[in-house]
Amino acid sequence: MAEDRDSGNMIEILIRARYPLVYVVSFEEGRVDRRLRGMTDARRKQLFTWTITNGLELQDGSFITELKDPIKVLEYILQSDANALFVLRDYHHYLNDPVVVRKLRDVAHALKITRKNIIFLSPVLKVPTELEKEIAVIDYQLPDKQELCAIVKKITASLDGAEKLDVLQAPEKLDKIVEAALGLTAEEAENVFAKSLVQKGQFDIGIVLSEKEQIIRKSGVLEYYHANEKMKEVGGLDELKTWLVKRGKAFTPKAREFGLSEPRGILLLGIPGCGKSLTAKAIAGMWQLPLLKLDVGKVFSSYVGSSEENVRRANLPKGAAPTAL
Ligand SMILES: Nc1ncnc2c1ncn2[C@@H]1O[C@H](COP(=O)(O)OP(=O)(O)OP(=O)(O)O)[C@@H](O)[C@H]1O
Ligand SMILES: [Mg+2]
């Protein structure tokens, strides 16, 4: 991942530029927390974490339990003279309270000239209109291939007889496993790798993909499709097939060394019934990638949630999977 697109670096830039309120959207509290701690330690800042259940946790691990109230913690932050980062977890529940919103506008104004910043850390993005101009939003990226590789290596390092594992024998195998795990959180990836080792004694792509299917199903917007279609079942479309064979090679580690980027997408446009969906399924088989179907009807359905939130949740890292509409 390029330095300037790394979410951790982006947060650091906002903190240094004294953005008073930063909203980090992520399920991975532990991973974000480690990154923030690394940053505050390097910058000699303190890091305080607030939750509704514990109140405010100070740098030394002690708690101020009287500060469980969402307004009281803001008052504490206002009067504190620490050079600190205040991480408020799951604060989105209170962002529809008019008193909290007013208080946050006051806090945002006051914090601009201090060395204090507030970070909202939550898996759900909910910013009231009144605060849109005060809050900077960062979607914390899921682990990229490099991070997932590190997870595989960490697991193998703790294993007896690890030298027999395929992933350590063949770099292509490692690449495929890591690719299959893209879109999972670090914790989900760690769990599924461990499960695969227990079940099969190897890192198994099938197990990783079936776990991903479960997780995708829970999101409610994307549908996982088991593609059995073969490219030879698709008649005609020879130019497209030639292009797919050529570009398919761009997924290999060799192509990456050469500096080729992975294909980002194909737009198939044609009259009904000419084989667009069939081709999408055949591509999944050919490139050995999972096929996800984005149901536009579900995205705009008010039952599943607001549509922006749905599109946000359907956003997978590049190279993760072909998606058919
Ligand atoms: N090029 C083709 N080769 C083989 N079979 C085809 C081809 N085009 C269409 N078919 C057959 O027609 C059926 C419908 O095709 P498909 O669902 O891929 O069309 P589509 O382009 O996605 O249509 P729509 O625009 O309605 O979604 C397929 O299941 C397949 O059996
Ligand atoms: Mg179709």
CSV table of C-alpha atoms and ligand atoms in Angstrom, one decimal, residues 229 231-237 241 268-281 325, ligand 1:
chain,number,residue,atom,x,y,z
A,229,GLU,CA,-19.1,-22.2,-15.4
A,231,MET,CA,-14.9,-20.2,-20.3
A,232,LYS,CA,-15.3,-22.9,-23.0
A,233,GLU,CA,-19.0,-22.8,-22.4
A,234,VAL,CA,-19.1,-19.2,-23.6
A,235,GLY,CA,-19.6,-19.0,-27.4
A,236,GLY,CA,-18.0,-16.3,-29.4
A,237,LEU,CA,-16.6,-13.2,-27.7
A,241,LYS,CA,-11.4,-14.1,-24.1
A,268,LEU,CA,-19.7,-5.7,-20.1
A,269,LEU,CA,-22.4,-3.9,-22.1
A,270,GLY,CA,-24.8,-5.7,-24.4
A,271,ILE,CA,-28.4,-6.6,-25.2
A,272,PRO,CA,-30.3,-8.9,-22.8
A,273,GLY,CA,-29.3,-12.5,-22.9
A,274,CYS,CA,-26.0,-12.1,-24.8
A,275,GLY,CA,-23.9,-13.8,-22.1
A,276,LYS,CA,-22.8,-11.0,-19.8
A,277,SER,CA,-23.7,-12.8,-16.6
A,278,LEU,CA,-22.4,-16.1,-18.0
A,279,THR,CA,-19.0,-14.5,-18.9
A,280,ALA,CA,-18.7,-12.9,-15.4
A,281,LYS,CA,-19.2,-16.4,-13.9
A,325,LEU,CA,-24.6,-6.9,-11.2
B,1,LIG,N1,-22.1,-16.2,-25.7
B,1,LIG,C1,-22.9,-17.2,-25.2
B,1,LIG,N2,-22.4,-18.5,-25.1
B,1,LIG,C2,-23.1,-19.5,-24.6
B,1,LIG,N3,-24.3,-19.3,-24.0
B,1,LIG,C3,-24.9,-18.1,-24.0
B,1,LIG,C4,-24.2,-17.0,-24.6
B,1,LIG,N4,-24.9,-15.9,-24.5
B,1,LIG,C5,-26.0,-16.3,-23.8
B,1,LIG,N5,-26.0,-17.6,-23.6
B,1,LIG,C6,-27.1,-18.4,-22.9
B,1,LIG,O1,-28.1,-17.5,-22.5
B,1,LIG,C7,-28.3,-17.5,-21.1
B,1,LIG,C8,-28.5,-16.0,-20.7
B,1,LIG,O2,-27.3,-15.4,-20.7
B,1,LIG,P1,-26.8,-14.4,-19.6
B,1,LIG,O3,-27.7,-14.5,-18.4
B,1,LIG,O4,-25.4,-14.5,-19.5
B,1,LIG,O5,-27.2,-13.0,-20.3
B,1,LIG,P2,-27.0,-11.5,-19.9
B,1,LIG,O6,-26.2,-10.9,-21.0
B,1,LIG,O7,-26.5,-11.5,-18.5
B,1,LIG,O8,-28.5,-11.0,-19.9
B,1,LIG,P3,-29.2,-9.8,-19.1
B,1,LIG,O9,-28.8,-8.5,-19.7
B,1,LIG,O10,-30.6,-10.1,-19.2
B,1,LIG,O11,-28.7,-9.9,-17.7
B,1,LIG,C9,-27.1,-18.1,-20.5
B,1,LIG,O12,-27.4,-18.9,-19.4
B,1,LIG,C10,-26.5,-19.0,-21.6
B,1,LIG,O13,-27.1,-20.3,-21.5
